[in-house]
Short mmCIF file of C-alpha atoms in Angstrom, two decimals:
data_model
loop_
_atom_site.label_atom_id
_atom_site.label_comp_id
_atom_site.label_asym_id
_atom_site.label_seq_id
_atom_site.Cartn_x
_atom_site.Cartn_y
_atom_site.Cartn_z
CA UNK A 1 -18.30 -11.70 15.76
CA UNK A 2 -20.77 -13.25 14.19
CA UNK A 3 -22.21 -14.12 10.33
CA UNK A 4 -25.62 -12.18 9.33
CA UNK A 5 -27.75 -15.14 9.11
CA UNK A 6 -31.04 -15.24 6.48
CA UNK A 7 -33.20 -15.12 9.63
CA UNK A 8 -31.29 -12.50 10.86
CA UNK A 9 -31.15 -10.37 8.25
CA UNK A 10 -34.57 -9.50 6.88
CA UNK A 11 -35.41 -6.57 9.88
CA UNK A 12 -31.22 -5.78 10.76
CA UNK A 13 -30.91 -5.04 6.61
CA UNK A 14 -34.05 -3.20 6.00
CA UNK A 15 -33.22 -0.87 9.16
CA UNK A 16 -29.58 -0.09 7.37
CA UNK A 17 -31.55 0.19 4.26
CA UNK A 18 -33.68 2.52 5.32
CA UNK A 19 -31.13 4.89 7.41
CA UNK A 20 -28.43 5.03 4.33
CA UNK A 21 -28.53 7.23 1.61
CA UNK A 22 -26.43 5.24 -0.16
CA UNK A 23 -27.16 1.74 -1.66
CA UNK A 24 -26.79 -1.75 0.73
CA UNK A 25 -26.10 -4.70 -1.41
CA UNK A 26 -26.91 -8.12 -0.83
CA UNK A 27 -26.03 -11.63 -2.58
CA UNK A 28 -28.23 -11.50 -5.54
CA UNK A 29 -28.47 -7.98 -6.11
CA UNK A 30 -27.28 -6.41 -9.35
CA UNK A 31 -23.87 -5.30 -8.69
CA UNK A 32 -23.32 -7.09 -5.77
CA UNK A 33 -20.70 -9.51 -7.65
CA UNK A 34 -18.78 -6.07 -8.68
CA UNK A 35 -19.50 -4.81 -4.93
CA UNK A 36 -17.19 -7.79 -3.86
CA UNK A 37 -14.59 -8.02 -6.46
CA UNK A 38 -11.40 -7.46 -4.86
CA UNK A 39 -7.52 -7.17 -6.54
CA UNK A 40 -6.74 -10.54 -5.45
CA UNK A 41 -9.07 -12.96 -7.21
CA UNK A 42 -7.72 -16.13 -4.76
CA UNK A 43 -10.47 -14.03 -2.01
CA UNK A 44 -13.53 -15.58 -2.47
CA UNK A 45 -15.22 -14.24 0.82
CA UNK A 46 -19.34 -13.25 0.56
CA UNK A 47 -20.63 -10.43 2.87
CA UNK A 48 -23.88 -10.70 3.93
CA UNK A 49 -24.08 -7.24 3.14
CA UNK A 50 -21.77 -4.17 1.22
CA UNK A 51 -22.98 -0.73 2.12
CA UNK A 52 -21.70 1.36 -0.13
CA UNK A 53 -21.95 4.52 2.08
CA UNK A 54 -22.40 7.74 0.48
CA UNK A 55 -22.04 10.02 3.57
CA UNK A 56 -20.11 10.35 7.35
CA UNK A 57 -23.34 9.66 9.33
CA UNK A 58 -24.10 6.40 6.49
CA UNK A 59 -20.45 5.27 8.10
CA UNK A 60 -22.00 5.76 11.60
CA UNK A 61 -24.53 4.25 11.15
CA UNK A 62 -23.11 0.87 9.86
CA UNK A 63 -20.72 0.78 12.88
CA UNK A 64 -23.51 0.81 15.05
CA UNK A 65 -25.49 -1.38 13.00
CA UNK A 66 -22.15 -4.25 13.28
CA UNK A 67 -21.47 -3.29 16.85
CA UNK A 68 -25.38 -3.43 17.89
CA UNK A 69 -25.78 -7.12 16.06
CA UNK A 70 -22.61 -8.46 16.30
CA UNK A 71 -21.35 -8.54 13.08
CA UNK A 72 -17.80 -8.58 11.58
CA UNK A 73 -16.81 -5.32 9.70
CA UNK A 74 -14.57 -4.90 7.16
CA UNK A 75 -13.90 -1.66 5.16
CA UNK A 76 -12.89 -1.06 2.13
CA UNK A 77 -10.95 1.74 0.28
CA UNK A 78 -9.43 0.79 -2.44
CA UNK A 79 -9.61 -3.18 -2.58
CA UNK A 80 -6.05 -3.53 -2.94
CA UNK A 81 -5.02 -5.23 0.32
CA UNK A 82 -3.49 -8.79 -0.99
CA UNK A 83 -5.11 -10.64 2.01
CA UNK A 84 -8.71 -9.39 1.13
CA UNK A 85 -9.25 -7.46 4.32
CA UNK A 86 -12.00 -4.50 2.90
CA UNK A 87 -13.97 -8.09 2.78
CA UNK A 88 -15.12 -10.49 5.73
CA UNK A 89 -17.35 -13.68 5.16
CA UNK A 90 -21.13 -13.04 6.28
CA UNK A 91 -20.38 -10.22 7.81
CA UNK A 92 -20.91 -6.03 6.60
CA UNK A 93 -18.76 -4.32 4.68
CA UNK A 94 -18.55 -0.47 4.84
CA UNK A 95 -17.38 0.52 1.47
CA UNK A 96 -15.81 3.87 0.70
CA UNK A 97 -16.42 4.30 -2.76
CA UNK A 98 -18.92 6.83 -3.02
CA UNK A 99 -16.54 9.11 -0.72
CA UNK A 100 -13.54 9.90 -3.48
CA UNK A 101 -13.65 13.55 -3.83
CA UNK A 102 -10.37 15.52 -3.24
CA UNK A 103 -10.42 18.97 -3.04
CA UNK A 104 -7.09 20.56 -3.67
CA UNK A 105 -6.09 24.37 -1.87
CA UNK A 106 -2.84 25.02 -3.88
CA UNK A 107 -2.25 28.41 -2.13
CA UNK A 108 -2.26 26.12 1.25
CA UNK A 109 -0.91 22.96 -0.53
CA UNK A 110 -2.90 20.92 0.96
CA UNK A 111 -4.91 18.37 -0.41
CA UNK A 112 -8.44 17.23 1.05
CA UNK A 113 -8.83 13.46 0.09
CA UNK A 114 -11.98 10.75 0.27
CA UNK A 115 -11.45 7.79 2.68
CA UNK A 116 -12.23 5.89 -0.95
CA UNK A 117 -10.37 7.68 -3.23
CA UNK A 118 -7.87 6.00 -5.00
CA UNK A 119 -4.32 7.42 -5.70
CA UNK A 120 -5.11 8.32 -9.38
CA UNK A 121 -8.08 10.40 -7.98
CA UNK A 122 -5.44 12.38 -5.61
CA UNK A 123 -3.07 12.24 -8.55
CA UNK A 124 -5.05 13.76 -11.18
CA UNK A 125 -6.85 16.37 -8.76
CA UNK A 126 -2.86 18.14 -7.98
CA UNK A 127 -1.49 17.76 -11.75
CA UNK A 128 -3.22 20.65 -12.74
CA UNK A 129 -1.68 22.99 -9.92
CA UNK A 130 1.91 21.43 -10.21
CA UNK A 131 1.50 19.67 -7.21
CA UNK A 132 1.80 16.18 -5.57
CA UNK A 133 2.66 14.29 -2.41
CA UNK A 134 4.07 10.41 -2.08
CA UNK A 135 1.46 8.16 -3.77
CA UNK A 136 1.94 4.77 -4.48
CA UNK A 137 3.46 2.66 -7.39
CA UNK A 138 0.58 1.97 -8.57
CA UNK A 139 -2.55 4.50 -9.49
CA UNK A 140 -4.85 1.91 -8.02
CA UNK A 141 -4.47 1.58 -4.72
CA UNK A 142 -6.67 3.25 -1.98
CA UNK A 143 -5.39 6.25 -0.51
CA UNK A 144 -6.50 5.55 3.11
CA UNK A 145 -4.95 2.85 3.62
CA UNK A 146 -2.10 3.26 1.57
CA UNK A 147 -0.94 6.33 3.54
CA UNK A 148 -1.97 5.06 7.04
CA UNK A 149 -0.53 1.75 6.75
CA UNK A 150 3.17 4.28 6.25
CA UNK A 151 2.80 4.79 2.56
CA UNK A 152 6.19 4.13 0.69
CA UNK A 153 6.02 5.11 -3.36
CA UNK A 154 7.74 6.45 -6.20
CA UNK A 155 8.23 10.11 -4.58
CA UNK A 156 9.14 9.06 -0.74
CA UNK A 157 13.15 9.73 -1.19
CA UNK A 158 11.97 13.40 -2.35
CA UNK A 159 8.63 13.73 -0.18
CA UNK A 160 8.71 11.85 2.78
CA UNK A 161 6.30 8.77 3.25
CA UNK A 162 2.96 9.62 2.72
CA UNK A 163 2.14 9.80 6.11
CA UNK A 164 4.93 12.12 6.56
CA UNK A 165 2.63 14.50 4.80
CA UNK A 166 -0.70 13.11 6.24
CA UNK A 167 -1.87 16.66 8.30
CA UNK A 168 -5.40 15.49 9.32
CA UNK A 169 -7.74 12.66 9.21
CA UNK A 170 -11.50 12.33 10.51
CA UNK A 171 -12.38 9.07 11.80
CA UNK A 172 -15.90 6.83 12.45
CA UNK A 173 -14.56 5.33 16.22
CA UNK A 174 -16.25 1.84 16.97
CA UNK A 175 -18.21 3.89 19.51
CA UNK A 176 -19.86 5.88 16.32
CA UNK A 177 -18.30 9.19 17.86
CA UNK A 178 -16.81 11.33 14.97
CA UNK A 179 -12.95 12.25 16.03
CA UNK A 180 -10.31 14.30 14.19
CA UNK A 181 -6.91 13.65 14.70
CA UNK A 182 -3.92 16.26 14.33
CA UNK A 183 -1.03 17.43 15.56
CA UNK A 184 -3.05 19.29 17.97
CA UNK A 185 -6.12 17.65 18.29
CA UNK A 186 -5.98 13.95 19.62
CA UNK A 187 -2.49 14.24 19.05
CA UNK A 188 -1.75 10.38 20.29
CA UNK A 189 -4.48 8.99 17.61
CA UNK A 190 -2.58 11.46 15.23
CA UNK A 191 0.66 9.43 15.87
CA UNK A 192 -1.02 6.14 16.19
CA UNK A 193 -2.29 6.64 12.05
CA UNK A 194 1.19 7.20 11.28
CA UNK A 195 1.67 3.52 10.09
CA UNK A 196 -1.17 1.93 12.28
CA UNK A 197 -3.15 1.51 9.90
CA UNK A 198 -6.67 0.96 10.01
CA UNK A 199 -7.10 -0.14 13.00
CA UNK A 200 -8.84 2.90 14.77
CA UNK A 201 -11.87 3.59 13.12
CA UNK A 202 -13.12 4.35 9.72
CA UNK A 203 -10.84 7.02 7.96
CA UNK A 204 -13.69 9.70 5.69
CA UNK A 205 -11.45 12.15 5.54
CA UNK A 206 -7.56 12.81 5.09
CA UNK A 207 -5.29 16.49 4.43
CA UNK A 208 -2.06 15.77 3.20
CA UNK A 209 0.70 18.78 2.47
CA UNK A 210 1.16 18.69 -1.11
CA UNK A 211 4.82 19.77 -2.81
CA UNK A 212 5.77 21.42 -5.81
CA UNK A 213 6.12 19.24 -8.68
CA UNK A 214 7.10 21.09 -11.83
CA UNK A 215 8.70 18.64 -13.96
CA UNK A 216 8.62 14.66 -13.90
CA UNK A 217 10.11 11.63 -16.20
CA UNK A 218 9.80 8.41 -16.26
CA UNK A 219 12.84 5.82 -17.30
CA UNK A 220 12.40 1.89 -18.21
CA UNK A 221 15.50 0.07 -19.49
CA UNK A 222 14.93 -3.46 -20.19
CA UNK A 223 18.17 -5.80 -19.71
CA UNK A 224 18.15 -9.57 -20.73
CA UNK A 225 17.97 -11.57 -17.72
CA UNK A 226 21.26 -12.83 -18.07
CA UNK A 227 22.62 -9.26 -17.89
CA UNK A 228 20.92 -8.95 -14.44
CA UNK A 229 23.72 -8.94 -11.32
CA UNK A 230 26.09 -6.60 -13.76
CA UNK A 231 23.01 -4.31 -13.94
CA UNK A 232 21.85 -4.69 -10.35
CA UNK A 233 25.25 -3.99 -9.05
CA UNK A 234 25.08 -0.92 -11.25
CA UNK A 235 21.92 0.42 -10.06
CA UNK A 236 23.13 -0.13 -6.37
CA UNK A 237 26.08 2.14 -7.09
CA UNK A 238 23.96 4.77 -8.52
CA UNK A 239 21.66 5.16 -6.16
CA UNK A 240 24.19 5.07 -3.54
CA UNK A 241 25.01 8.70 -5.10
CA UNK A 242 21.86 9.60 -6.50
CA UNK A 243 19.82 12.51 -5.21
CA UNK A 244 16.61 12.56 -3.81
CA UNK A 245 14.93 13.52 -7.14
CA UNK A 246 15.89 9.73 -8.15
CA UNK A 247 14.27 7.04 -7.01
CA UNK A 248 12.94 3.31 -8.84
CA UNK A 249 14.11 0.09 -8.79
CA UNK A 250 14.95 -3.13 -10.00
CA UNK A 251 12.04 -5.42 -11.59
CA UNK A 252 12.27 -8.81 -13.00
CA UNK A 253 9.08 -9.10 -15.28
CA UNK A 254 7.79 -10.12 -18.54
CA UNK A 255 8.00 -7.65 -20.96
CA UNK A 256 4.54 -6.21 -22.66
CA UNK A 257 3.86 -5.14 -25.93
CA UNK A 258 4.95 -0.91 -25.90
CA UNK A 259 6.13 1.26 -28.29
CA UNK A 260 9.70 0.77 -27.51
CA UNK A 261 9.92 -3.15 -26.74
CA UNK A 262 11.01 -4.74 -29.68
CA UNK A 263 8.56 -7.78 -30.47
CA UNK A 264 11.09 -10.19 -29.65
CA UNK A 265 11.62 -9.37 -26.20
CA UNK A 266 7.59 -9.67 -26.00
CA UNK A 267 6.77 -12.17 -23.42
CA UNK A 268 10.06 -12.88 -22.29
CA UNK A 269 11.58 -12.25 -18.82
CA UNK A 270 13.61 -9.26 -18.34
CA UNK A 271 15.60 -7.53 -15.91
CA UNK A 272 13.89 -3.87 -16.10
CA UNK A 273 15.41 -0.60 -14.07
CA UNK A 274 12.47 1.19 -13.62
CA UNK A 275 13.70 5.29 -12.85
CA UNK A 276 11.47 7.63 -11.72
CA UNK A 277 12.60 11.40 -11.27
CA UNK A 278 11.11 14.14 -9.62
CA UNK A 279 13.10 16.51 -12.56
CA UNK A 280 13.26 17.43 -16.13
CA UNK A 281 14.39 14.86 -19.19
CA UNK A 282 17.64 16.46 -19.17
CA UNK A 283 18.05 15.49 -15.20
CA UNK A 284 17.38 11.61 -15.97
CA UNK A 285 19.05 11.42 -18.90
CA UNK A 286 22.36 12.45 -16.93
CA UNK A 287 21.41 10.49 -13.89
CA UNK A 288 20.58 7.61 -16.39
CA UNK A 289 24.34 7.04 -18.11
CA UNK A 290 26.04 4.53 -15.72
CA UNK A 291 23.04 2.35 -17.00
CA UNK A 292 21.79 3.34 -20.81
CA UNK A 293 25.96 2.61 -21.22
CA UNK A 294 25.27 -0.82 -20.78
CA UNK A 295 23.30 -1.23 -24.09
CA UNK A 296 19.65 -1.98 -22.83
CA UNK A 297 17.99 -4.66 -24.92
CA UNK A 298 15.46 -1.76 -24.93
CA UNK A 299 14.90 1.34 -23.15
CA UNK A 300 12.43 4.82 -22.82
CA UNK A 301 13.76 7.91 -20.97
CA UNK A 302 10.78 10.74 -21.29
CA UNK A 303 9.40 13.84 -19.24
CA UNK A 304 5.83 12.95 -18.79
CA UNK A 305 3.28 14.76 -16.36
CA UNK A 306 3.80 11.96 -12.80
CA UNK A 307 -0.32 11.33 -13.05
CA UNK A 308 0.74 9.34 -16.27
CA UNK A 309 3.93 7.72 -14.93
CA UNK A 310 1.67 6.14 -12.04
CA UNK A 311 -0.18 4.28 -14.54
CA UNK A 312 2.86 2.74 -16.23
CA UNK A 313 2.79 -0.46 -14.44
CA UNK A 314 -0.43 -0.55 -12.86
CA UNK A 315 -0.80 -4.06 -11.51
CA UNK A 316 -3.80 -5.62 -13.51
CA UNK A 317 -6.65 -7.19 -11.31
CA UNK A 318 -8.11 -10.74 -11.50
CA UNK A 319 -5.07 -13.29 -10.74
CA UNK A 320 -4.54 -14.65 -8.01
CA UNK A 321 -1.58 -12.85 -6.00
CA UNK A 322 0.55 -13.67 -3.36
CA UNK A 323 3.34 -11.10 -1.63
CA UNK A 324 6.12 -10.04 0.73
CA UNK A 325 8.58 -8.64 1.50
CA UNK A 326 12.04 -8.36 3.61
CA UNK A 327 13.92 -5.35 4.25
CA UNK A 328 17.83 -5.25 3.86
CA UNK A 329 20.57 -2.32 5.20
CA UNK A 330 22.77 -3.18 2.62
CA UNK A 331 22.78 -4.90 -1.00
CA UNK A 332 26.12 -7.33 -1.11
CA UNK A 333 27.21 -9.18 -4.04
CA UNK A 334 26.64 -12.41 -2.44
CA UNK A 335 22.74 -11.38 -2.26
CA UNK A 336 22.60 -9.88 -5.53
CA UNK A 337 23.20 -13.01 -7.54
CA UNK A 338 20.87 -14.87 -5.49
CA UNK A 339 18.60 -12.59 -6.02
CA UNK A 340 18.43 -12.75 -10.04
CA UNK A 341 19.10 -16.28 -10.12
CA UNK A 342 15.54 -16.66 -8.18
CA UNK A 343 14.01 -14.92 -11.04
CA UNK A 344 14.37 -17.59 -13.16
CA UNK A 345 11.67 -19.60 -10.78
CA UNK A 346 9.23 -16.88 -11.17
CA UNK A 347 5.53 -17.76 -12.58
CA UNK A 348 6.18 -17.47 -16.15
CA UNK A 349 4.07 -16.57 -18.34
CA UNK A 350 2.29 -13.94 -15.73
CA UNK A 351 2.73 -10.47 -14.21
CA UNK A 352 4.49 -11.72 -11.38
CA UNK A 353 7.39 -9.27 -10.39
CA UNK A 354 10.30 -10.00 -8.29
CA UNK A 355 11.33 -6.38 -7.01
CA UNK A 356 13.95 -4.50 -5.16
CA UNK A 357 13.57 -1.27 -4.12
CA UNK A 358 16.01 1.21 -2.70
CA UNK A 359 14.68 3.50 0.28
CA UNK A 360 16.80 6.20 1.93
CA UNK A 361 16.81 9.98 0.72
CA UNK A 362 13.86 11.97 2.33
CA UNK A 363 12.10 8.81 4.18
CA UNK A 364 15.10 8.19 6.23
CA UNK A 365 15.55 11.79 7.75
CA UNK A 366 12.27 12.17 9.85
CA UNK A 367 13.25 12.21 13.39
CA UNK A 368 9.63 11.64 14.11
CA UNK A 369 8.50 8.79 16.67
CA UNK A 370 6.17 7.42 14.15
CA UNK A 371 5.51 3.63 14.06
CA UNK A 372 7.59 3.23 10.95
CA UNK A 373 10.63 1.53 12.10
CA UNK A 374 11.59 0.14 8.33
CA UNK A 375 12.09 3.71 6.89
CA UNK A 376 15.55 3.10 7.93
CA UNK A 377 16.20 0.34 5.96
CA UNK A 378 18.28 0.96 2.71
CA UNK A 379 16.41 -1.95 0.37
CA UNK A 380 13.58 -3.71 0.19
CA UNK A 381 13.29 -7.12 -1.24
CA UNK A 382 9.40 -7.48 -3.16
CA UNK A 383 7.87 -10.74 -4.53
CA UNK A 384 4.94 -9.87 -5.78
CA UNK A 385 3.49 -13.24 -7.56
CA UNK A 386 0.61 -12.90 -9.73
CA UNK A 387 -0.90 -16.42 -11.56
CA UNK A 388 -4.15 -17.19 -13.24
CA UNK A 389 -4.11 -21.16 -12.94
CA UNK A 390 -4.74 -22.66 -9.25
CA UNK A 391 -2.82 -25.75 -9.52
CA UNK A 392 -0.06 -23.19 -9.96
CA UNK A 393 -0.46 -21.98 -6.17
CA UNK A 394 2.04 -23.86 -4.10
CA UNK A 395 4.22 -22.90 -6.74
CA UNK A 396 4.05 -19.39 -6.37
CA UNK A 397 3.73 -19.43 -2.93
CA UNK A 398 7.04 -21.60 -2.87
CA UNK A 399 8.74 -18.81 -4.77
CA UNK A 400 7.89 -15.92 -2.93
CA UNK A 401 8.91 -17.76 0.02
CA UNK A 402 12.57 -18.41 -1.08
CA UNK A 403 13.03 -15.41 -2.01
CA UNK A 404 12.46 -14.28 1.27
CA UNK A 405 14.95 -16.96 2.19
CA UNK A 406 17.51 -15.88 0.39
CA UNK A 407 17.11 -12.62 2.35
CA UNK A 408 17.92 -13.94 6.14
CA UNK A 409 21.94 -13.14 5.98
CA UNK A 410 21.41 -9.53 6.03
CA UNK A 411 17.93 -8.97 6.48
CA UNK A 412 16.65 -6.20 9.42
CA UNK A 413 13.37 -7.57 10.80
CA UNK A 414 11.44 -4.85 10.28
CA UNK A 415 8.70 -5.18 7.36
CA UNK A 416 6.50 -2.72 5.33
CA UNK A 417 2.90 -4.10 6.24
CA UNK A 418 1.35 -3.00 3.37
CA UNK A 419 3.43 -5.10 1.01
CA UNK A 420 2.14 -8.66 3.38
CA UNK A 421 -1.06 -10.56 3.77
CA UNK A 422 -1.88 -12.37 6.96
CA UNK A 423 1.74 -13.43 8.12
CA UNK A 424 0.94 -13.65 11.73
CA UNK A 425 0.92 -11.59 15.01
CA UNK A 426 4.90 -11.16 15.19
CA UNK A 427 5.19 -9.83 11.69
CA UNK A 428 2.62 -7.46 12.43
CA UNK A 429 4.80 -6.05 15.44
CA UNK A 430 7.84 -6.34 13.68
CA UNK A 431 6.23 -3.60 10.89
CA UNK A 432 5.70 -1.27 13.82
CA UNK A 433 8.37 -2.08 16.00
CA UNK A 434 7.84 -3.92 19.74
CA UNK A 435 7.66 -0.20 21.71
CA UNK A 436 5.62 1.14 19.03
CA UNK A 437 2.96 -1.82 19.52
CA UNK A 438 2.55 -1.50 22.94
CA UNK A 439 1.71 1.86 22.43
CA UNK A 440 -0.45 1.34 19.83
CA UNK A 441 -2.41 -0.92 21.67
CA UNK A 442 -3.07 1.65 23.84
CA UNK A 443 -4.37 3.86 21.91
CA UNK A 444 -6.32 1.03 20.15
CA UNK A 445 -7.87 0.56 23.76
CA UNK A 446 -8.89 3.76 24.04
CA UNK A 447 -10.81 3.89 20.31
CA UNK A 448 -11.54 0.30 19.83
CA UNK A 449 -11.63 -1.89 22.98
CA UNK A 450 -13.64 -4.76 21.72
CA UNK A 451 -11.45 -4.62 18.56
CA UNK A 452 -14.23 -4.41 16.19
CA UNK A 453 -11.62 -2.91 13.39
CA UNK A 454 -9.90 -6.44 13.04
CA UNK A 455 -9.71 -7.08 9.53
CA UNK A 456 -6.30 -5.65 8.98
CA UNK A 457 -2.96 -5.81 10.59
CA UNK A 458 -4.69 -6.16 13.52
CA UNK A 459 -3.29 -4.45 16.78
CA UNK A 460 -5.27 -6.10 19.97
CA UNK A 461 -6.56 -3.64 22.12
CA UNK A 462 -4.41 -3.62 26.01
CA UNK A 463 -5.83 -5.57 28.80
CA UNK A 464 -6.94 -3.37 31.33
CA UNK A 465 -9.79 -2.66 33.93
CA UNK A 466 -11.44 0.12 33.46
CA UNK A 467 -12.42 2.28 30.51
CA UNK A 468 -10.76 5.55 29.32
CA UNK A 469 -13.18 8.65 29.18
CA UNK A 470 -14.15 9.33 25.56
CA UNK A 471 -12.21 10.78 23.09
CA UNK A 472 -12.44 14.67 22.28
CA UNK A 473 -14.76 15.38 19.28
CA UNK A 474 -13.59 17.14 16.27
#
């Protein structure tokens, strides 16, 4: 691939221009700094162009315009990928955020979703019909990706992974061909978004089953850090009972000025449960006791409609971030304290969080083929570093990289991709598992086979001869 050079540009830009209904932007165009803007502000990449694309045939047309002048693409949903991919440098970038509607059919429960709509859109479109499916942690992220990267959130030990729930999704194919995937319609593509991410072609469309939702709460309990294995060790009990209603986890973090922190635990580190529950009050409250009976420094236990509760720690943009993540079958004691005494090495002052998350319940019962081999897994180990200051980078990348450390005892392998940036080829395989890649690559043959969807967790198209016959159009 190549960078859209000035010379190059003027008549290859003012063809797009002219074919889109919806705006192209350029370096020195109003909005074009916004345009580029991602989560992680350590991305400095500069398109030659963003298309922010407004229609399914504006798509088309800027995968033929990339393919035609041999241009990197990137795409981008919801800008939340850590490694910047929904940028590329001198390249186009399709950008999805002009396609965000979501159109919910509660007697179906099914929801119709944007390839740019973000989970709050998705969230706030179901509240009002007492519906939901697995969304993220977060109400920012981008739905597309989210879900077809696997999707693990908040609701999976009830729900399923979001792509569990994904029923449909219309694709641009690097050919320009328009292609819906299902169960019964290009059923190995179908199978191949389950946790392939975006590696297939341009996602405009998704239907995901939607699930009653009557009643939600939301529990924080903030421990001092010292209090931290006694309250880890706690947690791991409880959820080793809990029902699926109850999911959460542990977060080191720096507390932030709320209605129920105390202003002396303000901008110190503490060791927060975080407990959200697909139930009533009453339901978390009970759930709750093993750890409100340890005296929480501070604490909030409320029913409060899940749209809200998705908000409640919303990662905020503009630092510089770096992740990852390991995957663990069990939670020892031995780990445990090495895992709170690393939070003491955490950026501090920041909104770095140093995470563990329990899977299991609904997530681990599929006994689907999909390309989600860490579903399994019983915990997952999160650094998520977030700093303002450069000089502080090798620091924070340091951290995040013990942590994993720490991890190699008992760790499985496997790896949620959407929780990494650019960790190399064998991390990539080990999110999908080594069968499930070669497969993938298969079908990433058939849709893509000069890999023009790279920027992401790329899979590389199989070596082969001759090429397939084209794909069945939806």
């Amino acid at each position: 691939m190549t960078r859209l050079t000035t010379a190059k540009s003027g008549p290859a830009l003012e063809a797009l221009r002219s074919g889109l209904t919806g705006p192209v932007l350029t370096p020195g165009d109003t909005g074009y700094g916004d345009a580029r803007s991602v989560f992680n502000s350590m991305i400095g990449l500069r398109p030659a162009a963003i298309a922010q694309c407004a229609s399914v045939d504006d798509v088309r047309r800027c995968v033929e315009c990339a393919r035609e002048e041999g241009l990197e693409l990137a795409v981008r949903g919801g800008g939340h990928s850590v490694a910047g991919m929904g940028l590329t440098d001198g390249g186009l970038v399709i950008d999805l955020c002009r396609l965000r509607s979501v159109t919910v059919d509660a007697e179906a429960m099914e929801a119709r979703v944007g390839g740019g709509a973000l989970m709050r859109d998705l969230d706030v479109a179901t509240a009002p019909f007492g519906l939901a499916t697995t969304g993220g942690r977060v109400s920012t992220t981008g739905v597309a990706g989210f879900a077809l990267g696997g999707g693990s959130g908040w609701l999976e030990r009830k729900f399923g992974l979001a792509c569990d729930n994904l029923l449909e999704a219309d694709l641009v194919t690097a050919g320009g061909d328009r292609v819906r995937a299902s169960a019964g319609e290009n059923p190995e593509l179908f199978w191949a978004l389950h946790g392939g991410g975006g590696n297939f072609g341009v996602a405009t469309r998704l239907v995901f089953r939607l699930h009653p939702l009557p009643s939600f709460s939301l529990g924080l309990l903030f421990f001092h850090p010292e209090d931290g294995p006694a309250v880890v060790r706690a947690y791991r009990d409880l959820m080793g009972q809990a029902p699926d209603e109850l999911g959460g986890g542990v977060i080191y973090l720096v507390a932030q000025p709320e209605p129920f922190v105390p202003d002396a635990l303000v901008g110190t580190l503490v060791c927060a449960v975080v407990l959200p529950c697909a139930g009533d009050e009453r339901m978390l409250r009970d759930l709750a006791a093993p750890l409100t009976q340890m005296g929480p420094a501070a604490g909030m236990l409320a029913g409060m409609p899940y749209a809200q509760a998705q908000q409640a720690l919303d990662d905020p943009p503009g630092y510089r971030n770096y992740w990852s993540v390991e995957n663990m079958d069990s939670l020892p004691d031995e780990f445990i304290e090495r895992f709170c005494a690393r939070a003491y090495g955490m950026p501090i002052p920041s909104p770095t969080q140093h995470v563990l998350f329990p899977f299991g319940g609904a997530m681990d019962r599929p006994k689907t083929d999909y390309p989600v081999p860490w579903r399994h897994s019983a915990w997952a180990v999160h650094p998520l570093a977030m700093w303002e200051d450069a000089a502080d980078d090798r620091r924070a990348r340091d951290w995040v990289h013990d942590v994993c450390e720490d991890t190699a005892p008992w760790r499985t392998g496997d790896v949620y991709l959407n929780f990494v940036g650019d960790e190399g080829s064998e991390r990539v395989a080990a999110g999908r598992g080594a069968a499930n890649h070669r497969r993938l690559a298969e079908v990433k043959r058939e849709f893509d086979p000069d890999n023009l969807f790279h920027r992401n967790h790329n899979i590389r198209p199989a070596p082969t001869g001759y090429r397939p016959p084209p794909p069945r159009q939806g």
